[in-house]
Protein backbone atom coordinates (compact mmCIF):
# COMPACT_ATOMS: atom_id res chain seq x y z
CA HIS A 1 83.13 112.09 133.20
CA PHE A 2 81.61 115.10 133.31
CA LEU A 3 80.19 114.53 136.77
CA ALA A 4 82.94 113.27 138.34
CA LYS A 5 84.96 116.81 137.10
CA LYS A 6 82.33 118.16 137.79
CA LEU A 7 82.07 116.64 141.40
CA ASN A 8 86.07 117.18 141.97
CA SER A 9 86.94 112.84 141.24
CA LYS A 10 88.98 111.75 139.66
CA SER A 11 88.43 110.51 136.04
CA GLU A 12 90.13 108.71 133.57
CA ARG A 13 88.31 107.16 129.84
CA LEU A 14 90.99 104.66 127.27
CA GLN A 15 90.46 106.27 123.98
CA THR A 16 92.57 104.13 121.18
CA ALA A 17 95.13 103.99 119.28
CA ARG A 18 96.61 106.84 116.77
CA PHE A 19 99.54 106.06 116.01
CA GLY A 20 100.46 102.50 116.13
CA ASN A 21 99.42 99.33 118.85
CA THR A 22 98.15 102.73 121.36
CA GLN A 23 96.48 103.66 123.77
CA PHE A 24 95.53 106.17 126.27
CA TRP A 25 93.89 107.43 129.52
CA SER A 26 93.03 110.50 129.67
CA SER A 27 90.67 113.26 131.60
CA ASP A 28 90.52 115.70 129.11
CA ASN A 29 86.51 116.73 128.05
CA HIS A 30 87.33 115.44 124.36
CA ILE A 31 89.19 112.14 125.02
CA GLN A 32 92.39 113.56 123.76
CA PRO A 33 96.05 112.86 125.10
CA ASP A 34 96.67 114.96 128.67
CA ASN A 35 98.99 118.03 128.36
CA LEU A 36 100.19 117.22 124.55
CA LYS A 37 100.71 121.25 124.91
CA LYS A 38 102.67 120.91 127.24
CA ASN A 39 104.89 118.20 126.51
CA PHE A 40 105.33 119.93 123.23
CA ASP A 41 106.59 122.17 124.77
CA LYS A 42 109.78 120.21 127.07
CA ILE A 43 110.48 118.51 122.81
CA GLN A 44 113.67 120.13 121.19
CA LYS A 45 115.28 117.25 119.16
CA THR A 46 113.60 115.85 116.74
CA LYS A 47 112.76 113.26 113.63
CA LYS A 48 111.26 113.80 110.26
CA VAL A 49 107.77 111.63 110.96
CA ASN A 50 107.25 109.36 107.91
CA ILE A 51 103.36 107.35 107.99
CA ASP A 52 103.09 104.52 105.83
CA PHE A 53 100.32 102.55 106.91
CA PRO A 54 97.58 103.46 109.48
CA TYR A 55 96.78 103.23 113.38
CA ASP A 56 96.83 98.71 114.39
CA ALA A 57 93.64 99.19 115.15
CA TYR A 58 92.39 100.10 112.25
CA LEU A 59 93.80 98.41 110.46
CA THR A 60 91.89 95.08 112.76
CA TYR A 61 88.86 96.53 111.99
CA LYS A 62 89.37 97.78 108.30
CA LYS A 63 89.85 94.35 107.37
CA MET A 64 86.74 93.30 109.20
CA HIS A 65 84.14 95.22 107.89
CA ILE A 66 85.60 94.03 104.17
CA THR A 67 85.22 90.00 105.18
CA HIS A 68 81.24 90.76 106.85
CA SER A 69 80.45 92.57 103.25
CA SER A 70 81.30 89.94 101.59
CA PHE A 71 77.35 87.53 100.39
CA LEU A 72 78.40 84.64 102.98
CA SER A 73 78.95 86.48 105.93
CA THR A 74 75.89 88.43 104.81
CA LEU A 75 73.95 85.58 105.06
CA TYR A 76 75.20 83.92 107.74
CA MET A 77 75.46 87.52 109.70
CA SER A 78 71.51 88.49 108.94
CA PHE A 79 70.15 84.36 109.96
CA LEU A 80 72.07 84.00 112.81
CA SER A 81 70.55 87.58 114.13
CA LEU A 82 67.19 86.75 112.74
CA LEU A 83 67.43 83.12 114.56
CA LYS A 84 68.07 84.89 118.02
CA ASN A 85 65.82 86.46 117.48
CA ILE A 86 63.15 85.08 117.11
CA ARG A 87 64.58 82.16 119.71
CA GLY A 88 64.32 86.20 121.74
CA ARG A 89 60.30 86.52 121.39
CA LEU A 90 59.69 82.73 122.06
CA LYS A 91 61.67 83.13 125.51
CA GLY A 92 59.80 86.34 126.63
CA TYR A 93 62.56 88.17 126.53
CA LYS A 94 62.74 91.73 127.41
CA LYS A 95 64.75 93.48 125.07
CA SER A 96 63.40 91.24 121.74
CA LYS A 97 60.39 92.48 122.25
CA ASN A 98 61.40 96.14 121.55
CA ILE A 99 63.37 94.21 118.08
CA PHE A 100 61.69 94.43 114.47
CA ILE A 101 63.95 91.22 113.46
CA LEU A 102 63.04 91.95 109.14
CA ASP A 103 64.26 94.94 109.79
CA GLU A 104 67.28 94.30 111.96
CA PHE A 105 67.44 90.65 109.20
CA LEU A 106 67.34 92.83 106.03
CA SER A 107 69.79 95.21 108.02
CA PHE A 108 72.89 93.34 106.71
CA TRP A 109 71.69 92.99 103.32
CA ARG A 110 71.01 97.19 103.33
CA ARG A 111 74.64 97.45 104.31
CA ARG A 112 75.97 94.69 101.95
CA LYS A 113 74.03 96.94 98.84
CA ALA A 114 75.73 100.27 100.08
CA PHE A 115 78.71 98.98 101.05
CA LYS A 116 79.08 97.81 97.09
CA GLU A 117 77.65 101.38 95.77
CA ASN A 118 80.07 102.88 97.62
CA LEU A 119 82.53 101.67 95.86
CA LYS A 120 80.93 101.97 92.17
CA LEU A 121 80.43 105.76 92.94
CA SER A 122 84.41 106.47 93.73
CA ASN A 123 86.32 107.61 91.06
CA ILE A 124 89.29 107.68 92.06
CA THR A 125 92.04 105.87 94.00
CA SER A 126 95.24 106.98 95.69
CA ASP A 127 97.66 105.89 93.14
CA GLN A 128 95.90 108.92 90.71
CA THR A 129 96.22 111.61 93.27
CA ASN A 130 99.94 112.07 92.41
CA GLY A 131 99.85 116.06 90.37
CA LEU A 132 96.47 116.29 91.85
CA LYS A 133 95.57 120.23 92.86
CA TYR A 134 93.28 118.43 95.95
CA ILE A 135 91.96 119.08 99.42
CA TYR A 136 91.23 115.72 101.21
CA PHE A 137 88.85 115.00 103.00
CA PRO A 138 87.36 111.95 104.74
CA LEU A 139 84.03 111.38 107.14
CA VAL A 140 84.13 110.46 109.61
CA ALA A 141 80.90 107.80 111.58
CA GLU A 142 77.83 108.84 112.96
CA PRO A 143 76.74 108.81 115.19
CA GLU A 144 80.09 108.30 116.75
CA ILE A 145 82.03 109.53 120.07
CA ALA A 146 85.07 111.00 117.80
CA LEU A 147 82.66 113.73 116.27
CA HIS A 148 79.68 114.33 119.03
CA GLY A 149 82.19 114.26 121.61
CA ILE A 150 84.97 116.10 120.42
CA ALA A 151 83.86 118.53 118.50
CA GLN A 152 80.27 119.34 120.37
CA ASP A 153 81.05 122.83 117.88
CA PHE A 154 80.50 121.79 114.81
CA PHE A 155 79.22 118.70 113.43
CA PHE A 156 77.48 119.08 110.58
CA GLN A 157 79.43 117.18 107.49
CA LEU A 158 77.66 118.62 104.89
CA SER A 159 77.83 121.84 106.06
CA ALA A 160 82.03 121.39 105.87
CA LEU A 161 82.02 120.72 102.60
CA ASN A 162 80.42 123.04 101.28
CA LEU A 163 82.12 125.48 102.36
CA LEU A 164 84.92 124.20 101.71
CA ALA A 165 83.24 124.01 97.45
CA ARG A 166 82.44 127.00 97.72
CA ASP A 167 85.45 128.78 98.58
CA LEU A 168 87.78 126.37 96.60
CA PRO A 169 89.55 127.90 94.33
CA SER A 170 88.58 126.52 90.28
CA ASP A 171 91.23 124.45 90.23
CA PHE A 172 91.51 122.57 92.95
CA LYS A 173 89.23 119.64 93.75
CA ILE A 174 87.72 117.90 97.23
CA VAL A 175 88.43 114.49 97.55
CA VAL A 176 86.65 112.80 99.27
CA LYS A 177 86.42 109.48 101.55
CA GLU A 178 83.63 107.37 102.60
CA HIS A 179 84.68 105.82 106.39
CA LEU A 180 84.39 101.79 105.90
CA LEU A 181 82.25 101.95 109.73
CA ALA A 182 79.70 104.28 108.53
CA ILE A 183 78.75 102.49 104.63
CA GLY A 184 74.63 101.54 105.31
CA ARG A 185 74.24 104.32 108.03
CA ARG A 186 74.33 107.46 105.78
CA PRO A 187 70.18 108.65 104.66
CA LYS A 188 70.01 108.34 101.52
CA ASP A 189 69.89 111.39 100.01
CA PHE A 190 73.18 111.72 102.08
CA TYR A 191 75.87 111.22 99.05
CA ARG A 192 73.74 112.63 96.57
CA GLN A 193 73.55 116.41 98.77
CA ILE A 194 78.01 115.99 97.67
CA SER A 195 77.52 114.76 94.85
CA ALA A 196 76.00 117.94 93.97
CA HIS A 197 79.13 120.55 94.18
CA LYS A 198 81.24 119.92 91.23
CA ASN A 199 84.47 120.57 92.52
CA VAL A 200 84.21 117.22 95.17
CA ILE A 201 85.79 113.32 92.64
CA PHE A 202 84.69 109.93 95.96
CA ALA A 203 88.08 108.17 96.90
CA ASN A 204 87.83 104.67 97.13
CA PRO A 205 86.50 103.93 100.72
CA LEU A 206 88.83 99.94 100.83
CA ASP A 207 92.22 102.46 100.32
CA ASN A 208 94.33 103.38 103.09
CA GLY A 209 94.16 107.53 103.98
CA ILE A 210 98.47 108.24 104.34
CA THR A 211 97.55 107.59 100.40
CA TYR A 212 95.18 111.42 99.91
CA ILE A 213 97.12 112.99 102.29
CA LYS A 214 100.50 112.78 101.82
CA ASN A 215 100.10 113.83 97.82
CA SER A 216 97.13 116.68 99.91
CA LYS A 217 97.79 120.41 99.65
CA ALA A 218 95.58 120.01 103.35
CA VAL A 219 93.73 117.39 105.15
CA ALA A 220 90.13 118.85 106.09
CA ILE A 221 88.62 117.23 109.32
CA ILE A 222 86.18 118.16 112.42
CA THR A 223 87.90 115.81 113.94
CA GLY A 224 89.87 112.81 113.41
CA THR A 225 92.94 110.07 112.84
CA ALA A 226 93.32 111.53 109.83
CA GLY A 227 94.48 115.55 111.11
CA TRP A 228 96.61 113.80 113.65
CA GLU A 229 98.34 112.13 110.71
CA ALA A 230 98.04 115.07 109.02
CA SER A 231 99.89 117.22 111.82
CA VAL A 232 102.79 114.81 112.00
CA MET A 233 103.71 114.73 109.15
CA GLY A 234 103.65 118.72 108.41
CA ILE A 235 100.79 119.33 106.08
CA PRO A 236 98.10 121.50 106.61
CA VAL A 237 95.14 120.53 108.54
CA ILE A 238 91.82 122.78 108.49
CA THR A 239 89.46 122.23 111.64
CA PHE A 240 86.37 123.28 111.89
CA THR A 241 86.34 122.69 116.27
CA GLN A 242 88.38 124.13 118.19
CA ASN A 243 88.76 121.48 120.31
CA ASN A 244 91.65 119.15 117.88
CA ALA A 245 94.17 118.73 120.79
CA PHE A 246 96.81 120.00 117.58
CA ASN A 247 94.62 123.14 117.11
CA PHE A 248 98.00 124.95 118.55
CA LEU A 249 100.83 124.20 115.68
CA GLU A 250 100.80 126.81 113.00
CA HIS A 251 100.28 123.95 110.28
CA VAL A 252 96.85 123.33 111.39
CA PHE A 253 93.89 126.16 110.86
CA TYR A 254 90.75 126.57 112.42
CA VAL A 255 88.00 128.51 110.39
CA ASN A 256 86.02 129.71 113.90
CA LYS A 257 83.77 131.19 112.07
CA PRO A 258 82.19 130.67 108.05
CA ASN A 259 83.67 133.02 106.23
CA SER A 260 87.13 132.69 107.22
CA LEU A 261 87.45 130.06 105.75
CA ASN A 262 88.92 131.27 101.98
CA LYS A 263 91.05 133.06 104.03
CA ILE A 264 92.71 129.99 105.35
CA ILE A 265 92.40 128.67 101.81
CA SER A 266 94.56 131.27 100.42
CA ASP A 267 97.24 131.02 103.00
CA ILE A 268 98.00 127.27 102.27
CA VAL A 269 97.78 127.17 98.37
CA ASN A 270 99.86 129.71 99.42
CA ILE A 271 102.97 127.73 101.27
CA LYS A 272 105.22 125.65 100.19
CA LEU A 273 105.36 122.43 100.42
CA PRO A 274 107.24 120.53 102.03
CA ASN A 275 107.57 122.83 105.04
CA ARG A 276 110.55 122.54 106.57
CA ASN A 277 108.66 124.26 110.49
CA PHE A 278 106.07 122.24 109.43
CA LYS A 279 107.66 119.53 109.54
CA ARG A 280 109.96 119.57 112.56
CA ALA A 281 106.45 121.08 114.57
CA GLY A 282 104.65 117.86 113.80
CA ALA A 283 107.71 115.55 114.62
CA ARG A 284 107.69 117.00 117.69
CA LEU A 285 103.63 116.63 118.36
CA TYR A 286 104.56 113.10 117.36
CA GLN A 287 106.90 112.56 120.15
CA ALA A 288 104.16 114.26 122.67
CA TYR A 289 101.85 112.23 121.86
CA PHE A 290 103.72 109.14 122.74
CA LYS A 291 104.63 110.40 125.98
CA SER A 292 101.32 110.94 127.08
CA SER A 293 100.76 106.85 125.05
CA PHE A 294 101.71 103.25 126.13
CA ASP A 295 102.41 100.98 123.85
CA LEU A 296 100.35 97.87 123.96
CA GLY A 297 103.30 95.23 122.55
CA SER A 298 101.92 92.34 121.67
CA ILE A 299 99.15 93.14 122.55
CA LYS A 300 96.58 92.90 119.46
CA GLN A 301 92.85 94.41 118.94
CA PHE A 302 89.81 93.38 121.06
CA LEU A 303 87.59 91.44 118.30
CA ASP A 304 85.27 88.72 120.00
CA TRP A 305 84.99 86.76 122.65
CA LYS A 306 85.79 83.64 120.87
CA SER A 307 89.32 85.07 119.77
CA LEU A 308 90.00 86.46 122.80
CA ASP A 309 93.30 84.14 124.54
CA GLU A 310 93.37 84.36 128.67
CA LYS A 311 96.90 84.76 128.53
CA SER A 312 96.55 88.16 126.68
CA ALA A 313 93.69 89.08 128.46
CA LEU A 314 95.48 89.10 132.37
CA SER A 315 98.70 90.91 129.89
CA TYR A 316 96.31 93.70 128.79
CA ALA A 317 94.60 94.35 132.38
CA LYS A 318 97.67 94.12 133.79
CA LEU A 319 98.63 97.05 131.13
CA LEU A 320 95.94 99.33 132.29
CA TYR A 321 96.08 99.30 135.78
CA ARG A 322 99.85 99.24 135.85
CA GLU A 323 99.19 102.76 133.21
CA LEU A 324 96.72 104.14 134.98
CA SER A 325 97.83 103.52 138.55
CA LYS A 326 101.40 105.98 137.14
CA LYS A 327 98.60 108.73 135.56
CA ILE A 328 96.68 109.56 138.85
CA ASN A 329 98.91 108.68 141.64
CA LEU A 330 97.18 105.13 142.70
């Protein structure tokens, strides 16, 4: 994509939803909707935005991750991996020669163990956040294109948490929620380092993040869907990267220097919510997003080849081609 743009060739990348069951083609280097600000400026009439559920693809993958953490599923996947890799080694496949068979087998069990440990680590659920003063910080999986593809100027999650913990008022907490995809992939000391801050609470990773967003004073992110969801609902957002497409909003505060966070938090703490202007701007952003996207309708998120329906796959391919044709005038 970057090389194509350097050579002045057309290049588009497909991005999965931020809201609903949508996707969009993007020529933006950070894989965000093109012309978002331009579409935002055109919108005058707005409707209040209230989001009760995450986007469809998230719910699909969440269900899959929970299922895969069960004992029987872990047993099945680990032994299937073991048999496949042994067969590959016996057949002399080049790929199999580069795989540590036992390590891959044990990785499924390590992931399950980390999943159970993460559930024990959590000390708050979304139902217990009413009346609590807190900043919500959802973690992002690493490595991931949402983090390393968008936030090329800042992708140190522990550093962001350290800054927040340092500058937060004494009566505020930071609610940290783990990304299900990241469980089992973190360094050993990752959670211990976060726990060292006395103003940090761990959210239940099985909860949807929407309630944590709605009850928060602000959402702090590097990148991620939570920033979009908070923005469109008129909730203040603290962002650690300059590359988030919604940074132009009045209620989005960009931390451009480590020492600027103290004033940002001070300003946010003094904002009375709900704020009518924030909600209006968020509703305009929501509409602008859909102007840059297309709805998949009855087409569901792809999980594996076994669940792929040929008719749906063909409909999806036609839809992608039609939307791409519109975008680049084929």
